[in-house]
Amino acid sequence: MSQPNNGTELSDRIPLAQKFGMGLGSVHDMWGHWLYVGLAYQVFNIYLGVSPAWIGRALLVKLCFEAVWDSVFGWWSDNTRTRYGRRRPFILVGSVLAGLALPLLFAARPGWSEVTYFWFMVGTLAIFVPIMSCFYMPFQSIGAELTPDYHERTTLAAFRGVCQKLPEVAMFAAAAFTTAGVWVASSWGDVPTRLTALAQQTASWFGNLFGGLFHLDFPRIGKLAQTLFGWLPPAAGEKTNILLGAQVYTVLLGSIMVVAGIVMFFLLHERYYEKLVVARKQERVSILETLILALKCRPFRANLSMAIAYGAGTTLVGTFGYYATVYYVCQGDLAAAGTWNFWMGLSGMFFGFLGIPVYATLARKLGKKHGMMAVQLSAMTVFVATWWLYNPNIRWLQVLASGLIAFTSAGFWMIYGSISADVMDYDEMETGKRREGAFSACGSWIMKFGMAIAGWITSEVLARTGFNASLGGNQNPDAIFTIRFLLAAVPIAGLVLAFILLARLGLTQEKMAEVRATLEARRGKA
């Protein structure tokens, strides 16, 4: 069989169109899962005055909802038989509805009580979460069956990681967009006018930026970098309508999600559906398999435990990192923090791009297990450095911190996703079933439960540090110290635990070659 230089058989290579389809799914992953986590604190705490503890409780409920609904849709998609496959109908319906429902999450009104805001958050999440599960569990499952090749799975994870950096930038730009001066004293009737003003500011900014680059006018470029896209901050003493900004932003992003979902439906293909599920008349997967029996797979337990430790340890980065930027580095200046948050996102995109080929090469040369060890050791070093990189006297250092965190994070989730696909082949060898949905769902609900607990603890700790949003930049020094300490210490603790758990993973490259040979001898090539 003809092989390319990387040793992957041509029949095992994933077509570029399908890789692009998987990359588009990162739009929904980033904006459907993680955008809300950051904007919730900005909108409900900083603008509407809701205690971080109430927000943390709502986010805990969100992840509990996800644990339940991920299991349901993972099981459901494993057992679905249609002319379009098991996964693709769910991907189409879930992705389109998720884009339409995203703005619902911020359809609140000022003046409610904290308890009312809490129940609003819980109620809207009860609608949005099952829609996202309808999309994401089948999407994760289809990604695990696109190729049986050990290294091509890492290539796919790397491609998806590169695509993910673009929607990540939109997440970091959210803070600057929602705090822009155009939203001062604004209402929905003003939105077209305000968006026009933003567009004009953006066009002028890019024109000046290109002019500065052409003339090598670095002072001019440095001044432009102080405002994202030229989005002017509010005047002194004015308060931006962050709530309206969030509503407009989610409408724009939701529209992109709808289009991306339709494109994914046509691009993605289910490799194993016709040959292994339909032709072999695979029996239905029980809900018990989705919830419990997947845990009998030892490599699955090892890989999942490692991810829980890493995920729980780094969950607070988004929350405490944002508060460290706003109240320590920028001394309570929301507009300045929003701009710096964007440049941190841009840095994350750039360094994330760099991290993917670096760790993909290490995984190919050393194997996925040793590549993952390199990721975790690098990440420990980065989080130690955050103590010095978040510095009010040298603000740009936080941009470097964000970039280095993204560099290691890109490597971790890329290799984790590739190992997850190996786990499902191992399970097929042991059980004779292709049940990607069961593993995606079980892994999701257990990981999210662990991260929910970590996120809840984070918000409870934040509420008890003495932090008070109404104090602006005049926070209690003890509160600032605690935020900075936990930003560095807790991720390191999670990484140390993840490193220990990684030692239990037995799926080496040689072992996976044996697994594939066994499967193809039993049921032929898919």
Short mmCIF file of N, CA and C in Angstrom, two decimals, residues 107-198:
data_model
loop_
_atom_site.label_atom_id
_atom_site.label_comp_id
_atom_site.label_asym_id
_atom_site.label_seq_id
_atom_site.Cartn_x
_atom_site.Cartn_y
_atom_site.Cartn_z
N ALA A 107 -30.37 37.34 28.32
CA ALA A 107 -31.61 38.10 28.13
C ALA A 107 -32.22 38.50 29.47
N ALA A 108 -31.38 39.01 30.36
CA ALA A 108 -31.83 39.45 31.69
C ALA A 108 -32.14 40.94 31.67
N ARG A 109 -32.65 41.43 32.79
CA ARG A 109 -32.93 42.87 32.93
C ARG A 109 -32.32 43.39 34.22
N PRO A 110 -31.86 44.63 34.21
CA PRO A 110 -31.32 45.22 35.44
C PRO A 110 -32.41 45.37 36.50
N GLY A 111 -31.98 45.36 37.75
CA GLY A 111 -32.91 45.64 38.84
C GLY A 111 -33.46 44.43 39.55
N TRP A 112 -33.12 43.22 39.12
CA TRP A 112 -33.61 42.03 39.79
C TRP A 112 -32.79 41.78 41.06
N SER A 113 -33.30 40.91 41.91
CA SER A 113 -32.56 40.50 43.10
C SER A 113 -31.53 39.44 42.72
N GLU A 114 -30.58 39.20 43.65
CA GLU A 114 -29.56 38.19 43.38
C GLU A 114 -30.19 36.81 43.16
N VAL A 115 -31.18 36.48 43.95
CA VAL A 115 -31.82 35.18 43.82
C VAL A 115 -32.54 35.06 42.47
N THR A 116 -33.16 36.15 42.04
CA THR A 116 -33.85 36.14 40.74
C THR A 116 -32.85 35.92 39.61
N TYR A 117 -31.71 36.62 39.70
CA TYR A 117 -30.68 36.41 38.68
C TYR A 117 -30.20 34.97 38.70
N PHE A 118 -30.02 34.40 39.87
CA PHE A 118 -29.57 33.01 39.98
C PHE A 118 -30.54 32.08 39.25
N TRP A 119 -31.83 32.23 39.53
CA TRP A 119 -32.82 31.34 38.90
C TRP A 119 -32.96 31.62 37.41
N PHE A 120 -32.71 32.86 36.99
CA PHE A 120 -32.68 33.15 35.56
C PHE A 120 -31.54 32.38 34.90
N MET A 121 -30.36 32.42 35.53
CA MET A 121 -29.22 31.69 34.97
C MET A 121 -29.51 30.19 34.89
N VAL A 122 -30.06 29.65 35.96
CA VAL A 122 -30.37 28.21 35.98
C VAL A 122 -31.40 27.86 34.91
N GLY A 123 -32.45 28.69 34.78
CA GLY A 123 -33.51 28.42 33.82
C GLY A 123 -33.03 28.46 32.38
N THR A 124 -32.24 29.47 32.04
CA THR A 124 -31.74 29.57 30.66
C THR A 124 -30.72 28.46 30.36
N LEU A 125 -29.94 28.10 31.36
CA LEU A 125 -29.00 27.00 31.16
C LEU A 125 -29.72 25.67 30.99
N ALA A 126 -30.86 25.53 31.66
CA ALA A 126 -31.65 24.30 31.51
C ALA A 126 -32.14 24.13 30.08
N ILE A 127 -32.28 25.23 29.35
CA ILE A 127 -32.69 25.18 27.94
C ILE A 127 -31.47 24.99 27.04
N PHE A 128 -30.40 25.72 27.32
CA PHE A 128 -29.25 25.76 26.42
C PHE A 128 -28.38 24.50 26.50
N VAL A 129 -28.20 23.98 27.70
CA VAL A 129 -27.28 22.86 27.88
C VAL A 129 -27.67 21.62 27.08
N PRO A 130 -28.93 21.15 27.13
CA PRO A 130 -29.25 19.97 26.31
C PRO A 130 -29.08 20.20 24.81
N ILE A 131 -29.26 21.43 24.36
CA ILE A 131 -29.04 21.72 22.94
C ILE A 131 -27.57 21.54 22.59
N MET A 132 -26.68 22.04 23.46
CA MET A 132 -25.25 21.88 23.22
C MET A 132 -24.83 20.42 23.30
N SER A 133 -25.42 19.66 24.22
CA SER A 133 -25.11 18.23 24.31
C SER A 133 -25.55 17.49 23.06
N CYS A 134 -26.68 17.89 22.50
CA CYS A 134 -27.19 17.29 21.27
C CYS A 134 -26.16 17.43 20.14
N PHE A 135 -25.45 18.55 20.12
CA PHE A 135 -24.41 18.74 19.12
C PHE A 135 -23.10 18.06 19.51
N TYR A 136 -22.64 18.31 20.74
CA TYR A 136 -21.23 18.05 21.07
C TYR A 136 -20.91 16.58 21.27
N MET A 137 -21.81 15.80 21.86
CA MET A 137 -21.50 14.38 22.05
C MET A 137 -21.37 13.65 20.71
N PRO A 138 -22.31 13.80 19.76
CA PRO A 138 -22.10 13.18 18.45
C PRO A 138 -20.88 13.74 17.71
N PHE A 139 -20.61 15.03 17.89
CA PHE A 139 -19.45 15.64 17.24
C PHE A 139 -18.15 15.02 17.77
N GLN A 140 -18.03 14.88 19.08
CA GLN A 140 -16.86 14.23 19.67
C GLN A 140 -16.74 12.79 19.19
N SER A 141 -17.87 12.11 19.11
CA SER A 141 -17.87 10.70 18.71
C SER A 141 -17.41 10.52 17.28
N ILE A 142 -17.88 11.37 16.38
CA ILE A 142 -17.50 11.23 14.97
C ILE A 142 -16.01 11.51 14.77
N GLY A 143 -15.45 12.37 15.60
CA GLY A 143 -14.03 12.66 15.50
C GLY A 143 -13.16 11.47 15.83
N ALA A 144 -13.67 10.58 16.69
CA ALA A 144 -12.90 9.41 17.11
C ALA A 144 -12.91 8.30 16.07
N GLU A 145 -13.73 8.40 15.04
CA GLU A 145 -13.85 7.31 14.07
C GLU A 145 -13.43 7.71 12.66
N LEU A 146 -12.78 8.85 12.52
CA LEU A 146 -12.40 9.31 11.18
C LEU A 146 -11.19 8.57 10.62
N THR A 147 -10.34 8.02 11.49
CA THR A 147 -9.16 7.28 11.03
C THR A 147 -8.74 6.26 12.08
N PRO A 148 -8.20 5.10 11.65
CA PRO A 148 -7.68 4.14 12.62
C PRO A 148 -6.19 4.30 12.87
N ASP A 149 -5.55 5.28 12.23
CA ASP A 149 -4.09 5.41 12.32
C ASP A 149 -3.66 6.16 13.57
N TYR A 150 -2.65 5.64 14.25
CA TYR A 150 -2.14 6.18 15.51
C TYR A 150 -1.67 7.63 15.35
N HIS A 151 -0.89 7.92 14.32
CA HIS A 151 -0.34 9.26 14.15
C HIS A 151 -1.32 10.20 13.47
N GLU A 152 -2.17 9.68 12.57
CA GLU A 152 -3.14 10.55 11.90
C GLU A 152 -4.13 11.13 12.89
N ARG A 153 -4.40 10.40 13.97
CA ARG A 153 -5.29 10.92 15.02
C ARG A 153 -4.67 12.14 15.70
N THR A 154 -3.36 12.10 15.89
CA THR A 154 -2.69 13.28 16.45
C THR A 154 -2.71 14.43 15.45
N THR A 155 -2.54 14.11 14.17
CA THR A 155 -2.61 15.15 13.14
C THR A 155 -3.98 15.82 13.13
N LEU A 156 -5.04 15.01 13.24
CA LEU A 156 -6.39 15.58 13.28
C LEU A 156 -6.58 16.46 14.51
N ALA A 157 -6.11 15.98 15.66
CA ALA A 157 -6.23 16.78 16.88
C ALA A 157 -5.45 18.08 16.76
N ALA A 158 -4.28 18.01 16.09
CA ALA A 158 -3.49 19.23 15.89
C ALA A 158 -4.21 20.20 14.97
N PHE A 159 -4.80 19.70 13.88
CA PHE A 159 -5.53 20.56 12.95
C PHE A 159 -6.71 21.23 13.65
N ARG A 160 -7.43 20.44 14.43
CA ARG A 160 -8.56 21.00 15.17
C ARG A 160 -8.09 22.04 16.18
N GLY A 161 -6.95 21.78 16.82
CA GLY A 161 -6.41 22.75 17.77
C GLY A 161 -6.05 24.07 17.13
N VAL A 162 -5.49 24.01 15.91
CA VAL A 162 -5.15 25.23 15.18
C VAL A 162 -6.42 26.02 14.86
N CYS A 163 -7.44 25.33 14.37
CA CYS A 163 -8.71 26.00 14.05
C CYS A 163 -9.34 26.62 15.29
N GLN A 164 -9.14 26.00 16.43
CA GLN A 164 -9.76 26.46 17.67
C GLN A 164 -9.25 27.83 18.09
N LYS A 165 -8.06 28.20 17.66
CA LYS A 165 -7.48 29.46 18.10
C LYS A 165 -8.28 30.67 17.63
N LEU A 166 -8.95 30.57 16.48
CA LEU A 166 -9.72 31.70 15.98
C LEU A 166 -10.93 32.00 16.86
N PRO A 167 -11.79 31.03 17.18
CA PRO A 167 -12.89 31.34 18.11
C PRO A 167 -12.41 31.70 19.51
N GLU A 168 -11.22 31.25 19.89
CA GLU A 168 -10.67 31.65 21.19
C GLU A 168 -10.43 33.16 21.22
N VAL A 169 -9.97 33.73 20.11
CA VAL A 169 -9.75 35.18 20.06
C VAL A 169 -11.06 35.92 20.28
N ALA A 170 -12.14 35.40 19.71
CA ALA A 170 -13.45 36.04 19.91
C ALA A 170 -13.85 36.01 21.38
N MET A 171 -13.44 34.98 22.10
CA MET A 171 -13.73 34.92 23.53
C MET A 171 -12.99 36.02 24.28
N PHE A 172 -11.71 36.21 23.96
CA PHE A 172 -10.93 37.24 24.63
C PHE A 172 -11.39 38.64 24.22
N ALA A 173 -11.90 38.78 23.00
CA ALA A 173 -12.38 40.08 22.55
C ALA A 173 -13.71 40.45 23.20
N ALA A 174 -14.37 39.47 23.81
CA ALA A 174 -15.68 39.72 24.41
C ALA A 174 -15.63 40.83 25.46
N ALA A 175 -14.59 40.81 26.30
CA ALA A 175 -14.48 41.82 27.35
C ALA A 175 -14.35 43.22 26.77
N ALA A 176 -13.54 43.38 25.72
CA ALA A 176 -13.37 44.70 25.10
C ALA A 176 -14.64 45.13 24.40
N PHE A 177 -15.32 44.21 23.73
CA PHE A 177 -16.54 44.54 23.01
C PHE A 177 -17.63 45.02 23.97
N THR A 178 -17.84 44.28 25.05
CA THR A 178 -18.95 44.59 25.96
C THR A 178 -18.68 45.82 26.82
N THR A 179 -17.42 46.22 26.97
CA THR A 179 -17.10 47.41 27.76
C THR A 179 -16.78 48.62 26.89
N ALA A 180 -16.98 48.53 25.58
CA ALA A 180 -16.69 49.65 24.68
C ALA A 180 -17.59 50.84 24.99
N GLY A 181 -17.07 52.02 24.73
CA GLY A 181 -17.80 53.25 25.06
C GLY A 181 -19.10 53.42 24.31
N VAL A 182 -19.28 52.75 23.17
CA VAL A 182 -20.52 52.92 22.40
C VAL A 182 -21.74 52.40 23.15
N TRP A 183 -21.52 51.57 24.17
CA TRP A 183 -22.66 51.01 24.90
C TRP A 183 -23.07 51.85 26.10
N VAL A 184 -22.45 53.02 26.27
CA VAL A 184 -22.88 53.94 27.34
C VAL A 184 -24.27 54.48 27.00
N ALA A 185 -25.19 54.41 27.96
CA ALA A 185 -26.55 54.94 27.79
C ALA A 185 -27.21 54.45 26.51
N SER A 186 -27.03 53.16 26.20
CA SER A 186 -27.56 52.61 24.96
C SER A 186 -28.73 51.68 25.24
N SER A 187 -29.50 51.42 24.19
CA SER A 187 -30.62 50.48 24.26
C SER A 187 -30.68 49.72 22.94
N TRP A 188 -31.59 48.76 22.85
CA TRP A 188 -31.67 47.97 21.63
C TRP A 188 -32.03 48.83 20.41
N GLY A 189 -32.78 49.88 20.63
CA GLY A 189 -33.10 50.77 19.52
C GLY A 189 -31.88 51.47 18.95
N ASP A 190 -30.82 51.60 19.76
CA ASP A 190 -29.60 52.26 19.31
C ASP A 190 -28.60 51.31 18.66
N VAL A 191 -28.84 50.01 18.73
CA VAL A 191 -27.83 49.03 18.34
C VAL A 191 -27.31 49.24 16.92
N PRO A 192 -28.16 49.42 15.90
CA PRO A 192 -27.61 49.62 14.55
C PRO A 192 -26.65 50.81 14.48
N THR A 193 -27.03 51.91 15.15
CA THR A 193 -26.17 53.10 15.14
C THR A 193 -24.86 52.83 15.85
N ARG A 194 -24.95 52.14 17.01
CA ARG A 194 -23.74 51.86 17.80
C ARG A 194 -22.82 50.88 17.06
N LEU A 195 -23.39 49.88 16.40
CA LEU A 195 -22.55 48.95 15.63
C LEU A 195 -21.88 49.65 14.45
N THR A 196 -22.59 50.60 13.86
CA THR A 196 -21.99 51.38 12.78
C THR A 196 -20.80 52.18 13.30
N ALA A 197 -20.96 52.76 14.49
CA ALA A 197 -19.85 53.51 15.10
C ALA A 197 -18.66 52.60 15.38
N LEU A 198 -18.94 51.39 15.89
CA LEU A 198 -17.86 50.43 16.13
C LEU A 198 -17.15 50.06 14.83
#
